[in-house]
Coordinates of C-alpha atoms in Angstrom, one line a residue:
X1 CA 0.0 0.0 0.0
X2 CA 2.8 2.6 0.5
X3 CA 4.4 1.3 -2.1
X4 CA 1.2 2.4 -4.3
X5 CA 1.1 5.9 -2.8
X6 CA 4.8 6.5 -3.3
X7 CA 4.0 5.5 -7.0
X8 CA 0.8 8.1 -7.1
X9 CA 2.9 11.0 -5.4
X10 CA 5.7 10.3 -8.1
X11 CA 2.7 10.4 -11.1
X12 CA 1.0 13.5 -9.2
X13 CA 4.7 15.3 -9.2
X14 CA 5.1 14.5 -12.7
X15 CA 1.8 15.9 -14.1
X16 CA 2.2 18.8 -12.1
X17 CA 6.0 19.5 -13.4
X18 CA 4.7 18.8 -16.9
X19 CA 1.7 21.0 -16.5
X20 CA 4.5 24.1 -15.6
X21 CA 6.9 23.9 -17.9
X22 CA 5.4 25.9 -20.0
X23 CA 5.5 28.3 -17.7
X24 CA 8.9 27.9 -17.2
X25 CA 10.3 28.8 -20.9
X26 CA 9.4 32.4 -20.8
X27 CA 11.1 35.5 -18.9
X28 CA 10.1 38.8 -19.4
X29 CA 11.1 42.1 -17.0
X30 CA 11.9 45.8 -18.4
X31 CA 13.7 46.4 -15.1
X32 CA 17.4 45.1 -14.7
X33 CA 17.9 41.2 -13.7
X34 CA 21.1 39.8 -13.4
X35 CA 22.2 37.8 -16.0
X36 CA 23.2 34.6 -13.9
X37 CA 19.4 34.9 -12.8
X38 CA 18.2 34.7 -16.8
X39 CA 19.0 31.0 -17.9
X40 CA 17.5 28.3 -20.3
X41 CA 13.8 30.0 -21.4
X42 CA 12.7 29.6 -24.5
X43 CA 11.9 33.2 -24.5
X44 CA 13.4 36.2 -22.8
X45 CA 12.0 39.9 -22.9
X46 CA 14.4 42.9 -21.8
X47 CA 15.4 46.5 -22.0
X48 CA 18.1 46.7 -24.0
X49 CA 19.5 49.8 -22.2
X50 CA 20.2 47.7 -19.0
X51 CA 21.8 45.2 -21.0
X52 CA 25.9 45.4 -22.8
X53 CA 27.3 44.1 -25.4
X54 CA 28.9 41.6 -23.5
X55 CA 26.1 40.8 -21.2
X56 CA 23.3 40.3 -24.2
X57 CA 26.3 37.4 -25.5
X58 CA 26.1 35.3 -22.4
X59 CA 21.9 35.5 -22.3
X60 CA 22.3 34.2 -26.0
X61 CA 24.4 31.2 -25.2
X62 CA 21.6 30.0 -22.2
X63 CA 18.5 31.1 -23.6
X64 CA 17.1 30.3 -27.3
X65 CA 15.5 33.9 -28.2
X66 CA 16.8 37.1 -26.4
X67 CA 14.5 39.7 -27.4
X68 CA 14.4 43.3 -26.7
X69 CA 11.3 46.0 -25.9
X70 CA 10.4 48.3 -28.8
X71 CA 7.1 50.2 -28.5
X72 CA 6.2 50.9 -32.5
X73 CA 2.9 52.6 -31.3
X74 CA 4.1 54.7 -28.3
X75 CA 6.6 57.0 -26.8
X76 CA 7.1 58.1 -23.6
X77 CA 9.7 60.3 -21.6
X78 CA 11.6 56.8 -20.1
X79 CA 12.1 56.1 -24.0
X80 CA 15.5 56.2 -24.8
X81 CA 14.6 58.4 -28.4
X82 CA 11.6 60.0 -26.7
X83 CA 13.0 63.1 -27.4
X84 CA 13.5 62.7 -30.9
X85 CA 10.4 61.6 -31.3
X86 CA 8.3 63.7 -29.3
X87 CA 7.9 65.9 -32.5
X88 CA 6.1 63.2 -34.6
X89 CA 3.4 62.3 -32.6
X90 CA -0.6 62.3 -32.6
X91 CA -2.6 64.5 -30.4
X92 CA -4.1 62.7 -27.2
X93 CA -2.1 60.3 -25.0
X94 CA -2.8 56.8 -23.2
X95 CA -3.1 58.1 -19.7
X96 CA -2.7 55.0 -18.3
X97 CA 1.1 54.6 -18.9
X98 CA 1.3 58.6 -19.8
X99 CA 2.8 58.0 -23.3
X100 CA 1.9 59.9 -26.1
X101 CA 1.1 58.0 -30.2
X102 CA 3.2 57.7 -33.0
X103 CA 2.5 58.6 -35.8
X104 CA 4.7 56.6 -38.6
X105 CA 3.4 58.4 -41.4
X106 CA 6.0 60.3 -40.8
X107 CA 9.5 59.6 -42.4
X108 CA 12.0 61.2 -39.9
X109 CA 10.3 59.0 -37.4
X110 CA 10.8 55.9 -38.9
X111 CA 14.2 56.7 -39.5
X112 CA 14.6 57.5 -35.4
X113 CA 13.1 54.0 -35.1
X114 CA 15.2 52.1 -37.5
X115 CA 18.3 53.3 -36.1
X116 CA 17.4 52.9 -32.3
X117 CA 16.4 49.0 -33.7
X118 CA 19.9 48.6 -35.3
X119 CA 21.6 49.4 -32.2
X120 CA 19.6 46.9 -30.6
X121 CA 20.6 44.4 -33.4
X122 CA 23.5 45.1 -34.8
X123 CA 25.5 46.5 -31.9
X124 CA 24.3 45.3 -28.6
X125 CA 23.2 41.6 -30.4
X126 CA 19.8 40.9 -29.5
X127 CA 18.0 38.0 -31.9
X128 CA 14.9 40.0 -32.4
X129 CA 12.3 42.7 -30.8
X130 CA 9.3 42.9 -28.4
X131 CA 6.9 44.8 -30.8
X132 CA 4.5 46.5 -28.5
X133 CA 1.4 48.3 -28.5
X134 CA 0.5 46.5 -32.0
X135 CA -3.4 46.7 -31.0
X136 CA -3.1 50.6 -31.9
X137 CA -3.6 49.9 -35.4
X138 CA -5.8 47.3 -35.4
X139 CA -9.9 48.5 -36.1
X140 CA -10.4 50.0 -32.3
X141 CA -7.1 51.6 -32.2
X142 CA -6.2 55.2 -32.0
X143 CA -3.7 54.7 -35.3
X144 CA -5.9 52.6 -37.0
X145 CA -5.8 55.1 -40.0
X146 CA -2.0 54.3 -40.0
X147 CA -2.4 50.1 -40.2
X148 CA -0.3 50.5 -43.9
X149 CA 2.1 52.6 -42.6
X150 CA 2.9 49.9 -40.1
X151 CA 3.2 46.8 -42.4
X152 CA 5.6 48.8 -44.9
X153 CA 7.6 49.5 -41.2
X154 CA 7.4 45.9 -40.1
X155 CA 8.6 44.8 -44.2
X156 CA 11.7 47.1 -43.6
X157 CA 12.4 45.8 -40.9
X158 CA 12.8 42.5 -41.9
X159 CA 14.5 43.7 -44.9
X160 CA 17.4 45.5 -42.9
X161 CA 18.1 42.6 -40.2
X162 CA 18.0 39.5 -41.8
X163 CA 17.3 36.7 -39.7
X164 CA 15.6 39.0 -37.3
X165 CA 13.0 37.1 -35.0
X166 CA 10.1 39.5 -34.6
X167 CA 7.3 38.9 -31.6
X168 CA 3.9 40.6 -32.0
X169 CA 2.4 42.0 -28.7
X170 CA -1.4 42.0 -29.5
X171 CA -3.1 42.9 -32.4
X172 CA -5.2 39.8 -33.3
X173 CA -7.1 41.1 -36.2
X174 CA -3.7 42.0 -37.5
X175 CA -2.7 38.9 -38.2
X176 CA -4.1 38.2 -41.8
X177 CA -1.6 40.9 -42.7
X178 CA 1.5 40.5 -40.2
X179 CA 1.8 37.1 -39.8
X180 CA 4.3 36.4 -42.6
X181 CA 6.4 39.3 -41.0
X182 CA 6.3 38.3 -37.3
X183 CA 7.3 34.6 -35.9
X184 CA 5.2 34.4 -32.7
X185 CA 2.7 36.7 -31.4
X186 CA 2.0 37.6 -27.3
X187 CA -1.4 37.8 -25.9
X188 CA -1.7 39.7 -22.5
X189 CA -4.9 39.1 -19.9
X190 CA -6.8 36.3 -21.9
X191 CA -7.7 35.6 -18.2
X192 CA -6.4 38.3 -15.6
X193 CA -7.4 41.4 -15.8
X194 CA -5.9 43.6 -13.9
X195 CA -7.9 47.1 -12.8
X196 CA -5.8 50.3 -12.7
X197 CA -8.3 51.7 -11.0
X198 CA -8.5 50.0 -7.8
X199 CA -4.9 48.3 -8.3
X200 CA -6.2 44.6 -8.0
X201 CA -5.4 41.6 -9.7
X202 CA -8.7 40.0 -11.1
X203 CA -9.7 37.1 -12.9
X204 CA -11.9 37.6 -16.4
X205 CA -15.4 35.9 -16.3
X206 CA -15.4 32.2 -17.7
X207 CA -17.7 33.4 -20.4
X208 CA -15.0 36.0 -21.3
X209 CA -12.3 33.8 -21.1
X210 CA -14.0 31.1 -22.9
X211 CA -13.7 33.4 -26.2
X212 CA -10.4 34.9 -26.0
X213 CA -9.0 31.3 -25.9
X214 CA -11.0 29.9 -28.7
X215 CA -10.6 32.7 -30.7
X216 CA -6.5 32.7 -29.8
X217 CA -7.0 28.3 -30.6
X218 CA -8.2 29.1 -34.4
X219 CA -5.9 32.2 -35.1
X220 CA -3.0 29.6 -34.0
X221 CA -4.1 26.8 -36.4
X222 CA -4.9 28.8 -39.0
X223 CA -1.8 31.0 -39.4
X224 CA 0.5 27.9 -37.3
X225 CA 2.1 30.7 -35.2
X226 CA 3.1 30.2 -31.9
X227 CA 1.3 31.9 -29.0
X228 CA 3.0 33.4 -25.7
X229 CA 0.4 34.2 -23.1
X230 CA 1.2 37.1 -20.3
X231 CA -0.8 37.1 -17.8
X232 CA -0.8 39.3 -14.3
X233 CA -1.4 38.0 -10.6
X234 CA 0.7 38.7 -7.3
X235 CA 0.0 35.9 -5.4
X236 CA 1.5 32.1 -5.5
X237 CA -2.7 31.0 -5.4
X238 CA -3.5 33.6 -8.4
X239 CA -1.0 32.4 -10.4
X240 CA -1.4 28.8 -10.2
X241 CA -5.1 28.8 -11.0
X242 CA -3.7 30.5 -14.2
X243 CA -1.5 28.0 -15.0
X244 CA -4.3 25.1 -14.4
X245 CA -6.9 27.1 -16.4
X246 CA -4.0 27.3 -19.6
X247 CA -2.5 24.1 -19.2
X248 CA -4.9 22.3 -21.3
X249 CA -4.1 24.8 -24.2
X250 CA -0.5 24.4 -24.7
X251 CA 0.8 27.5 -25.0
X252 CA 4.1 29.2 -23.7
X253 CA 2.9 31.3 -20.5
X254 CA 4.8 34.1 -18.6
X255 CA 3.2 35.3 -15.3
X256 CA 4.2 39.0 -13.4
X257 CA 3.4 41.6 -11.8
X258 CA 2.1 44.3 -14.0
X259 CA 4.8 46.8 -13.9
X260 CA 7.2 44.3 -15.4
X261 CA 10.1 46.1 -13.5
X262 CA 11.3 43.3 -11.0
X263 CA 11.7 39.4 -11.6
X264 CA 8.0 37.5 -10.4
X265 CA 7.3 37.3 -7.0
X266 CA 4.6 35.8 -5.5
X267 CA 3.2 35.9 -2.0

């Protein structure tokens, strides 16, 4: 008999290992980690300015895709061309993160964007780019009348950096266009959602959820583009009822804190 439960425990261990590591192949944090802390994801997601030349080499050799943030929808004062760019953007701003919209019609922008991406590339060595803020030109977004403008930005890209790996941070009814530009695209909150407003960490409805993921399950076998799913919860509970509610979908999960500035902790 305790042979049988030592077998059950070992099965039970196994299932629950398999059903994290998933959740183990991604790291993503805009603040500075040290690199001996960064090793053997599948994805990793940084600022490039906390990062040298030197530093981006060793991430490369323990991790498989060392990608760094670019916003190509917003700009705000912590961006390291912000002031370049300040002059080439629409009126209003996201309030939220207080970061004011691009507008890539313009060409000395693009130009300030392709530059700041080759040192990313070409100098400091990073495989690809965290493209973010891609929703803003989808139908709801505020440079939706700019959607053209982005795919000819996206095409030189690819044309400039051969080999480059690109991830797409939302944006799903993008993807009929973009998808033969980007190699994976990131999903955030299919099933947090996190309020601003009275800074908790919340779980969508089932109903809610339901759709995001089936909608998310036919993009992915349509297009056969992987999917990385961020989600946001602060404590060790939160976060494993995410990872029980995704397992079943088989995707590559990250989960944070919403600020992104500090490596996960959970409480």
């Amino acid at each position: 008999m305790l042979h049988y439960k030592y077998l059950l425990l070992l099965l039970s261990s196994f299932l629950s290992f398999k059903s994290l590591a998933n959740f183990n192949n991604v790291f993503l944090c805009y603040g500075k980690v040290p690199i001996h802390e960064i090793r053997n994801y599948t994805y990793v997601i940084l600022e490039a300015s906390h990062y040298t030349v030197g530093e981006v080499a060793v991430l490369k050799q323990y991790n498989r895709n060392v990608l760094c943030y670019i916003s190509l929808g917003e700009v705000n004062e912590y961006t390291s061309f912000y002031k370049q760019a300040k002059p080439f953007v629409l009126s209003g701003k996201n309030e939220i993160w207080n970061s004011y919209y691009l507008n890539l019609a313009q060409k000395p922008l693009q130009d300030i964007l392709l530059n700041d991406i080759k040192e990313k590339i070409s100098i400091k060595g990073f495989d690809g780019l965290f493209l973010d803020n891609i929703d803003n030109y989808g139908m709801y977004g505020k440079q939706k009348h700019l959607k053209e403008h982005l795919i000819s930005f996206l095409k030189n890209i690819k044309s400039e950096h051969s080999g480059i790996y690109l991830m797409q941070n939302a944006g799903l009814d993008l993807i009929k266009i973009t998808n033969n530009l980007v190699d994976s695209i990131a999903i955030e909150s299919i099933i947090t959602s996190y309020s601003f407003e009275k800074n908790k960490y919340q779980f969508r409805n089932k109903k809610e959820f339901k759709c995001k993921a089936l909608n998310i399950k036919e993009i992915e076998q349509k297009y056969a583009i992987p999917f990385i799913i961020i989600e946001y919860m602060d404590s060790d509970k939160g976060k494993n009822k995410v990872l029980r509610k995704l397992k079943k979908f088989n995707w590559e999960i990250f989960v944070g804190q919403i600020d992104l500035q500090n490596k996960p902790v959970f409480k």
